[in-house]
PDB file of C-alpha atoms in Angstrom:
ATOM      1  CA  MET A 197     -43.662 -52.965 117.446  1.00 47.00           C
ATOM      2  CA  THR A 198     -43.596 -56.772 117.404  1.00 53.00           C
ATOM      3  CA  VAL A 199     -42.109 -58.444 114.320  1.00 51.00           C
ATOM      4  CA  ALA A 200     -44.458 -61.033 112.811  1.00 52.00           C
ATOM      5  CA  GLY A 201     -43.756 -64.429 114.351  1.00 60.00           C
ATOM      6  CA  LYS A 202     -41.574 -63.029 117.130  1.00 76.00           C
ATOM      7  CA  GLU A 203     -42.459 -61.995 120.670  1.00 78.00           C
ATOM      8  CA  THR A 204     -40.705 -59.380 122.721  1.00 87.00           C
ATOM      9  CA  PRO A 205     -39.339 -60.409 126.150  1.00 84.00           C
ATOM     10  CA  ARG A 206     -42.187 -58.464 127.756  1.00 85.00           C
ATOM     11  CA  GLU A 207     -44.779 -60.331 125.696  1.00 85.00           C
ATOM     12  CA  ARG A 208     -43.213 -63.674 126.566  1.00 89.00           C
ATOM     13  CA  TYR A 209     -43.203 -62.754 130.255  1.00 87.00           C
ATOM     14  CA  ARG A 210     -46.856 -61.717 130.061  1.00 90.00           C
ATOM     15  CA  ALA A 211     -47.816 -64.969 128.341  1.00 91.00           C
ATOM     16  CA  GLN A 212     -45.916 -67.000 130.941  1.00 93.00           C
ATOM     17  CA  LEU A 213     -47.572 -65.140 133.795  1.00 92.00           C
ATOM     18  CA  ARG A 214     -51.038 -65.572 132.322  1.00 94.00           C
ATOM     19  CA  ALA A 215     -50.356 -69.298 131.916  1.00 94.00           C
ATOM     20  CA  GLU A 216     -49.283 -69.539 135.563  1.00 95.00           C
ATOM     21  CA  ILE A 217     -52.384 -67.652 136.683  1.00 95.00           C
ATOM     22  CA  LYS A 218     -54.558 -70.087 134.756  1.00 95.00           C
ATOM     23  CA  GLN A 219     -52.733 -73.052 136.270  1.00 94.00           C
ATOM     24  CA  ARG A 220     -53.323 -71.637 139.772  1.00 94.00           C
ATOM     25  CA  ALA A 221     -56.956 -71.119 138.853  1.00 94.00           C
ATOM     26  CA  TRP A 222     -57.330 -74.776 137.848  1.00 93.00           C
ATOM     27  CA  GLU A 223     -55.826 -75.782 141.194  1.00 92.00           C
ATOM     28  CA  GLN A 224     -58.373 -73.620 142.998  1.00 91.00           C
ATOM     29  CA  ILE A 225     -61.219 -75.062 140.951  1.00 90.00           C
ATOM     30  CA  ALA A 226     -60.061 -78.597 141.763  1.00 88.00           C
ATOM     31  CA  ALA A 227     -60.068 -77.741 145.477  1.00 87.00           C
ATOM     32  CA  ALA A 228     -63.196 -75.611 145.824  1.00 83.00           C
ATOM     33  CA  GLY A 229     -65.025 -75.466 142.494  1.00 84.00           C
ATOM     34  CA  ALA A 230     -65.360 -72.601 140.030  1.00 85.00           C
ATOM     35  CA  PRO A 231     -67.661 -70.480 142.262  1.00 84.00           C
ATOM     36  CA  GLY A 232     -64.822 -70.281 144.813  1.00 84.00           C
ATOM     37  CA  LEU A 233     -62.304 -68.914 142.322  1.00 88.00           C
ATOM     38  CA  SER A 234     -60.535 -65.868 143.771  1.00 90.00           C
ATOM     39  CA  LEU A 235     -58.085 -63.650 141.913  1.00 91.00           C
ATOM     40  CA  ASN A 236     -56.868 -62.171 145.181  1.00 92.00           C
ATOM     41  CA  ALA A 237     -56.048 -65.650 146.485  1.00 93.00           C
ATOM     42  CA  ILE A 238     -54.144 -66.426 143.294  1.00 94.00           C
ATOM     43  CA  ALA A 239     -52.245 -63.152 143.592  1.00 93.00           C
ATOM     44  CA  LYS A 240     -51.249 -64.038 147.157  1.00 92.00           C
ATOM     45  CA  GLN A 241     -50.019 -67.478 146.095  1.00 92.00           C
ATOM     46  CA  MET A 242     -47.896 -65.872 143.392  1.00 92.00           C
ATOM     47  CA  GLY A 243     -46.493 -63.165 145.656  1.00 92.00           C
ATOM     48  CA  MET A 244     -48.313 -60.417 143.784  1.00 89.00           C
ATOM     49  CA  SER A 245     -50.721 -57.716 144.831  1.00 89.00           C
ATOM     50  CA  GLY A 246     -54.337 -57.917 143.718  1.00 85.00           C
ATOM     51  CA  PRO A 247     -54.056 -54.818 141.501  1.00 88.00           C
ATOM     52  CA  ALA A 248     -50.929 -56.253 139.841  1.00 90.00           C
ATOM     53  CA  LEU A 249     -52.718 -59.476 138.905  1.00 90.00           C
ATOM     54  CA  TYR A 250     -55.685 -57.534 137.532  1.00 90.00           C
ATOM     55  CA  ARG A 251     -53.367 -56.211 134.824  1.00 91.00           C
ATOM     56  CA  TYR A 252     -53.376 -59.737 133.387  1.00 93.00           C
ATOM     57  CA  PHE A 253     -57.021 -60.639 133.972  1.00 93.00           C
ATOM     58  CA  ALA A 254     -59.364 -57.733 134.611  1.00 91.00           C
ATOM     59  CA  SER A 255     -61.938 -59.793 136.507  1.00 90.00           C
ATOM     60  CA  ARG A 256     -62.828 -63.255 137.760  1.00 89.00           C
ATOM     61  CA  ASP A 257     -65.234 -63.651 134.843  1.00 89.00           C
ATOM     62  CA  GLU A 258     -62.498 -62.836 132.336  1.00 92.00           C
ATOM     63  CA  LEU A 259     -60.333 -65.560 133.850  1.00 93.00           C
ATOM     64  CA  ILE A 260     -63.213 -68.055 133.837  1.00 92.00           C
ATOM     65  CA  THR A 261     -63.912 -67.172 130.212  1.00 92.00           C
ATOM     66  CA  GLU A 262     -60.301 -67.910 129.303  1.00 94.00           C
ATOM     67  CA  LEU A 263     -60.425 -71.280 131.074  1.00 95.00           C
ATOM     68  CA  ILE A 264     -63.714 -72.231 129.427  1.00 94.00           C
ATOM     69  CA  ARG A 265     -62.448 -71.107 126.046  1.00 93.00           C
ATOM     70  CA  ASP A 266     -59.334 -73.267 126.476  1.00 94.00           C
ATOM     71  CA  ALA A 267     -61.461 -76.245 127.531  1.00 95.00           C
ATOM     72  CA  TYR A 268     -63.874 -76.001 124.610  1.00 95.00           C
ATOM     73  CA  ARG A 269     -61.032 -75.447 122.163  1.00 95.00           C
ATOM     74  CA  SER A 270     -59.249 -78.526 123.508  1.00 96.00           C
ATOM     75  CA  LEU A 271     -62.350 -80.700 123.068  1.00 96.00           C
ATOM     76  CA  ALA A 272     -63.141 -79.240 119.647  1.00 96.00           C
ATOM     77  CA  ASP A 273     -59.591 -80.008 118.494  1.00 96.00           C
ATOM     78  CA  THR A 274     -59.851 -83.520 119.959  1.00 97.00           C
ATOM     79  CA  MET A 275     -63.099 -84.258 118.134  1.00 96.00           C
ATOM     80  CA  ARG A 276     -61.903 -82.720 114.875  1.00 94.00           C
ATOM     81  CA  THR A 277     -58.649 -84.695 114.986  1.00 96.00           C
ATOM     82  CA  ALA A 278     -60.546 -87.918 115.674  1.00 96.00           C
ATOM     83  CA  ALA A 279     -62.966 -87.249 112.823  1.00 94.00           C
ATOM     84  CA  ALA A 280     -60.134 -86.382 110.439  1.00 94.00           C
ATOM     85  CA  SER A 281     -58.455 -89.692 111.262  1.00 95.00           C
ATOM     86  CA  GLY A 282     -61.602 -91.549 110.208  1.00 93.00           C
ATOM     87  CA  ALA A 283     -63.323 -92.031 113.577  1.00 93.00           C
ATOM     88  CA  ASP A 284     -66.991 -92.948 113.339  1.00 93.00           C
ATOM     89  CA  LEU A 285     -69.632 -92.113 115.948  1.00 93.00           C
ATOM     90  CA  ALA A 286     -68.241 -94.741 118.345  1.00 94.00           C
ATOM     91  CA  GLY A 287     -64.736 -93.393 117.817  1.00 96.00           C
ATOM     92  CA  LEU A 288     -65.905 -89.903 118.756  1.00 96.00           C
ATOM     93  CA  GLY A 289     -67.500 -91.375 121.872  1.00 96.00           C
ATOM     94  CA  HIS A 290     -64.194 -92.910 122.927  1.00 96.00           C
ATOM     95  CA  ALA A 291     -62.373 -89.646 122.174  1.00 97.00           C
ATOM     96  CA  LEU A 292     -64.867 -87.783 124.353  1.00 97.00           C
ATOM     97  CA  ARG A 293     -64.375 -90.147 127.289  1.00 97.00           C
ATOM     98  CA  THR A 294     -60.586 -90.037 127.040  1.00 97.00           C
ATOM     99  CA  TRP A 295     -60.677 -86.238 126.987  1.00 97.00           C
ATOM    100  CA  ALA A 296     -63.012 -86.094 129.998  1.00 97.00           C
ATOM    101  CA  LEU A 297     -61.021 -88.541 132.126  1.00 96.00           C
ATOM    102  CA  ASP A 298     -57.767 -86.788 131.278  1.00 95.00           C
ATOM    103  CA  ASP A 299     -58.901 -83.693 133.232  1.00 93.00           C
ATOM    104  CA  PRO A 300     -62.203 -84.025 135.138  1.00 93.00           C
ATOM    105  CA  GLN A 301     -62.117 -80.428 136.411  1.00 92.00           C
ATOM    106  CA  ARG A 302     -61.889 -79.149 132.853  1.00 93.00           C
ATOM    107  CA  TYR A 303     -64.857 -81.341 131.955  1.00 95.00           C
ATOM    108  CA  PHE A 304     -66.958 -80.115 134.864  1.00 93.00           C
ATOM    109  CA  LEU A 305     -66.175 -76.470 134.148  1.00 92.00           C
ATOM    110  CA  VAL A 306     -67.925 -76.711 130.781  1.00 92.00           C
ATOM    111  CA  TYR A 307     -70.448 -79.507 131.411  1.00 92.00           C
ATOM    112  CA  GLY A 308     -71.052 -79.305 135.149  1.00 88.00           C
ATOM    113  CA  THR A 309     -73.124 -76.912 137.234  1.00 83.00           C
ATOM    114  CA  PRO A 310     -73.100 -73.387 135.708  1.00 82.00           C
ATOM    115  CA  VAL A 311     -71.115 -70.754 137.593  1.00 80.00           C
ATOM    116  CA  PRO A 312     -73.636 -68.412 139.273  1.00 79.00           C
ATOM    117  CA  GLY A 313     -73.800 -65.021 137.586  1.00 78.00           C
ATOM    118  CA  TYR A 314     -71.497 -65.983 134.733  1.00 80.00           C
ATOM    119  CA  HIS A 315     -72.474 -65.686 131.064  1.00 81.00           C
ATOM    120  CA  ALA A 316     -70.176 -66.978 128.334  1.00 80.00           C
ATOM    121  CA  PRO A 317     -69.421 -64.712 125.344  1.00 83.00           C
ATOM    122  CA  ASP A 318     -70.591 -65.570 121.838  1.00 84.00           C
ATOM    123  CA  ASP A 319     -67.210 -66.834 120.632  1.00 88.00           C
ATOM    124  CA  ILE A 320     -67.370 -69.717 123.115  1.00 89.00           C
ATOM    125  CA  THR A 321     -70.741 -70.728 121.704  1.00 87.00           C
ATOM    126  CA  MET A 322     -69.132 -70.807 118.266  1.00 89.00           C
ATOM    127  CA  ILE A 323     -66.362 -73.112 119.500  1.00 92.00           C
ATOM    128  CA  ALA A 324     -68.960 -75.399 121.096  1.00 90.00           C
ATOM    129  CA  SER A 325     -70.771 -75.560 117.755  1.00 91.00           C
ATOM    130  CA  GLU A 326     -67.606 -77.010 116.186  1.00 92.00           C
ATOM    131  CA  ILE A 327     -67.903 -79.950 118.569  1.00 94.00           C
ATOM    132  CA  MET A 328     -71.531 -80.477 117.634  1.00 93.00           C
ATOM    133  CA  ASP A 329     -70.744 -80.200 113.923  1.00 94.00           C
ATOM    134  CA  ALA A 330     -68.280 -83.090 114.176  1.00 94.00           C
ATOM    135  CA  LEU A 331     -70.883 -85.140 116.023  1.00 94.00           C
ATOM    136  CA  LEU A 332     -73.662 -84.358 113.546  1.00 94.00           C
ATOM    137  CA  ASP A 333     -71.420 -85.270 110.615  1.00 93.00           C
ATOM    138  CA  ALA A 334     -70.721 -88.667 112.197  1.00 93.00           C
ATOM    139  CA  ALA A 335     -74.326 -89.246 113.276  1.00 91.00           C
ATOM    140  CA  HIS A 336     -75.758 -89.264 109.768  1.00 84.00           C
ATOM    141  CA  PRO A 337     -77.450 -92.677 109.342  1.00 69.00           C
ATOM    142  CA  ALA A 338     -75.920 -94.951 106.717  1.00 57.00           C
ATOM    143  CA  ASP A 339     -79.439 -95.726 105.504  1.00 49.00           C
ATOM    144  CA  ALA A 340     -81.642 -92.707 106.190  1.00 52.00           C
ATOM    145  CA  ALA A 341     -84.809 -94.445 104.990  1.00 47.00           C
ATOM    146  CA  ALA A 342     -84.303 -97.375 107.363  1.00 48.00           C
ATOM    147  CA  ASN A 343     -83.840 -94.951 110.242  1.00 62.00           C
ATOM    148  CA  THR A 344     -87.067 -93.036 109.630  1.00 65.00           C
ATOM    149  CA  PRO A 345     -89.591 -94.068 112.311  1.00 68.00           C
ATOM    150  CA  PRO A 346     -93.269 -94.638 111.360  1.00 64.00           C
ATOM    151  CA  ASP A 347     -95.923 -92.054 112.201  1.00 65.00           C
ATOM    152  CA  GLY A 348     -97.009 -92.244 115.819  1.00 61.00           C
ATOM    153  CA  HIS A 349     -93.709 -93.720 116.965  1.00 70.00           C
ATOM    154  CA  PRO A 350     -92.086 -91.808 119.869  1.00 66.00           C
ATOM    155  CA  ASP A 351     -89.022 -91.184 117.713  1.00 82.00           C
ATOM    156  CA  ALA A 352     -91.204 -89.658 115.002  1.00 86.00           C
ATOM    157  CA  ARG A 353     -92.655 -87.231 117.535  1.00 88.00           C
ATOM    158  CA  LEU A 354     -89.152 -86.357 118.749  1.00 89.00           C
ATOM    159  CA  GLU A 355     -87.934 -85.793 115.195  1.00 88.00           C
ATOM    160  CA  ALA A 356     -90.873 -83.495 114.492  1.00 89.00           C
ATOM    161  CA  HIS A 357     -89.989 -81.533 117.618  1.00 91.00           C
ATOM    162  CA  LEU A 358     -86.293 -81.336 116.687  1.00 89.00           C
ATOM    163  CA  ALA A 359     -87.146 -80.149 113.186  1.00 88.00           C
ATOM    164  CA  GLN A 360     -88.684 -77.065 114.807  1.00 90.00           C
ATOM    165  CA  HIS A 361     -86.167 -76.691 117.640  1.00 88.00           C
ATOM    166  CA  ARG A 362     -82.728 -77.021 116.126  1.00 89.00           C
ATOM    167  CA  GLN A 363     -80.940 -73.934 117.477  1.00 88.00           C
ATOM    168  CA  TRP A 364     -78.468 -76.205 119.268  1.00 89.00           C
ATOM    169  CA  ALA A 365     -77.385 -77.557 115.862  1.00 90.00           C
ATOM    170  CA  ALA A 366     -76.574 -74.015 114.623  1.00 85.00           C
ATOM    171  CA  ASP A 367     -76.362 -73.952 110.810  1.00 85.00           C
ATOM    172  CA  HIS A 368     -75.715 -77.662 110.302  1.00 90.00           C
ATOM    173  CA  PRO A 369     -78.069 -79.039 107.613  1.00 90.00           C
ATOM    174  CA  ALA A 370     -78.666 -82.324 109.446  1.00 90.00           C
ATOM    175  CA  ALA A 371     -81.957 -84.113 108.861  1.00 89.00           C
ATOM    176  CA  PRO A 372     -84.245 -84.766 111.862  1.00 89.00           C
ATOM    177  CA  ALA A 373     -83.105 -88.404 112.099  1.00 89.00           C
ATOM    178  CA  THR A 374     -79.504 -87.241 112.414  1.00 91.00           C
ATOM    179  CA  LEU A 375     -80.467 -84.619 114.998  1.00 92.00           C
ATOM    180  CA  ARG A 376     -82.209 -87.294 117.056  1.00 91.00           C
ATOM    181  CA  ARG A 377     -79.273 -89.680 116.891  1.00 90.00           C
ATOM    182  CA  ALA A 378     -76.714 -86.992 117.761  1.00 93.00           C
ATOM    183  CA  LEU A 379     -78.762 -85.606 120.650  1.00 93.00           C
ATOM    184  CA  ARG A 380     -79.224 -89.039 122.202  1.00 92.00           C
ATOM    185  CA  PHE A 381     -75.526 -89.742 121.814  1.00 94.00           C
ATOM    186  CA  TRP A 382     -74.585 -86.450 123.462  1.00 94.00           C
ATOM    187  CA  THR A 383     -77.018 -86.577 126.375  1.00 94.00           C
ATOM    188  CA  ARG A 384     -76.671 -90.257 127.268  1.00 94.00           C
ATOM    189  CA  LEU A 385     -72.887 -90.347 127.123  1.00 95.00           C
ATOM    190  CA  HIS A 386     -72.579 -87.138 129.096  1.00 95.00           C
ATOM    191  CA  GLY A 387     -74.911 -88.630 131.687  1.00 95.00           C
ATOM    192  CA  ILE A 388     -72.610 -91.600 132.225  1.00 95.00           C
ATOM    193  CA  LEU A 389     -69.480 -89.455 132.187  1.00 96.00           C
ATOM    194  CA  SER A 390     -70.866 -86.977 134.715  1.00 95.00           C
ATOM    195  CA  LEU A 391     -71.834 -89.755 137.105  1.00 95.00           C
ATOM    196  CA  GLU A 392     -68.497 -91.529 136.685  1.00 95.00           C
ATOM    197  CA  LEU A 393     -66.358 -88.422 137.166  1.00 94.00           C
ATOM    198  CA  ALA A 394     -68.377 -87.354 140.190  1.00 92.00           C
ATOM    199  CA  GLY A 395     -67.692 -90.744 141.800  1.00 92.00           C
ATOM    200  CA  HIS A 396     -71.298 -91.966 141.843  1.00 92.00           C
ATOM    201  CA  PHE A 397     -70.330 -95.426 140.576  1.00 92.00           C
ATOM    202  CA  THR A 398     -67.899 -95.939 143.441  1.00 90.00           C
ATOM    203  CA  GLY A 399     -69.024 -98.831 145.598  1.00 88.00           C
ATOM    204  CA  MET A 400     -71.543-100.125 143.060  1.00 91.00           C
ATOM    205  CA  GLY A 401     -69.269-102.947 141.943  1.00 88.00           C
ATOM    206  CA  LEU A 402     -69.515-102.196 138.236  1.00 88.00           C
ATOM    207  CA  ASP A 403     -67.049-101.140 135.594  1.00 92.00           C
ATOM    208  CA  PRO A 404     -67.959 -97.747 134.048  1.00 93.00           C
ATOM    209  CA  VAL A 405     -66.030 -98.711 130.922  1.00 94.00           C
ATOM    210  CA  GLU A 406     -68.385-101.635 130.278  1.00 95.00           C
ATOM    211  CA  LEU A 407     -71.420 -99.415 130.869  1.00 94.00           C
ATOM    212  CA  TYR A 408     -70.096 -96.708 128.564  1.00 96.00           C
ATOM    213  CA  ASP A 409     -69.172 -99.194 125.832  1.00 95.00           C
ATOM    214  CA  SER A 410     -72.569-100.857 126.076  1.00 95.00           C
ATOM    215  CA  GLU A 411     -74.286 -97.511 125.680  1.00 94.00           C
ATOM    216  CA  LEU A 412     -72.118 -96.739 122.675  1.00 93.00           C
ATOM    217  CA  ARG A 413     -73.096-100.039 121.048  1.00 92.00           C
ATOM    218  CA  HIS A 414     -76.780 -99.282 121.513  1.00 90.00           C
ATOM    219  CA  LEU A 415     -76.377 -95.759 120.182  1.00 89.00           C
ATOM    220  CA  THR A 416     -74.459 -96.815 117.075  1.00 85.00           C
ATOM    221  CA  GLN A 417     -76.423 -99.883 116.034  1.00 78.00           C
TER     222      GLN A 417
END
């Protein structure tokens, strides 16, 4: 029996081996993408048999789940730390970009093309909701009345739609104006980040930082 706060040598060895397996998995994803992830290939690299490795991760999907869980947890912690230090909506935008550029493969695993046949468990959705909660808290307009669009305005129609389709905001009590602001922030910044990290700005002669900062200014005015 393990004493609270202490690991046995076997538990430490297991944790170290799981960490190495995950590191090898990230290397595979960087080379061939998540759909090409192979536990047997990882086992061969580590000098193990396939059945031996399956004692640490029972399937490819279990390994992918662990990587996605780590990625979401990392971003959730990043956003929460930024918010706790007083970051406003622009500050969260900068924290998001720094996190994405620090490890593009981690970014693409959670925000890129879905892995065929893979379905994330509910606990990952809960971690993702932590990220959105931090964003919704920061997206609350300083003057809600001034941010309410008149009837017939496109933003008014969007807010009416969001008021009825707010599953993505989970249980956050955000008003429609906040939902609209947060959703635009999330989608537009992710659009720029995805294009930048995929190399689509290469050769265009522009600075992605200036584009990203300009978008942030528009979104936070």
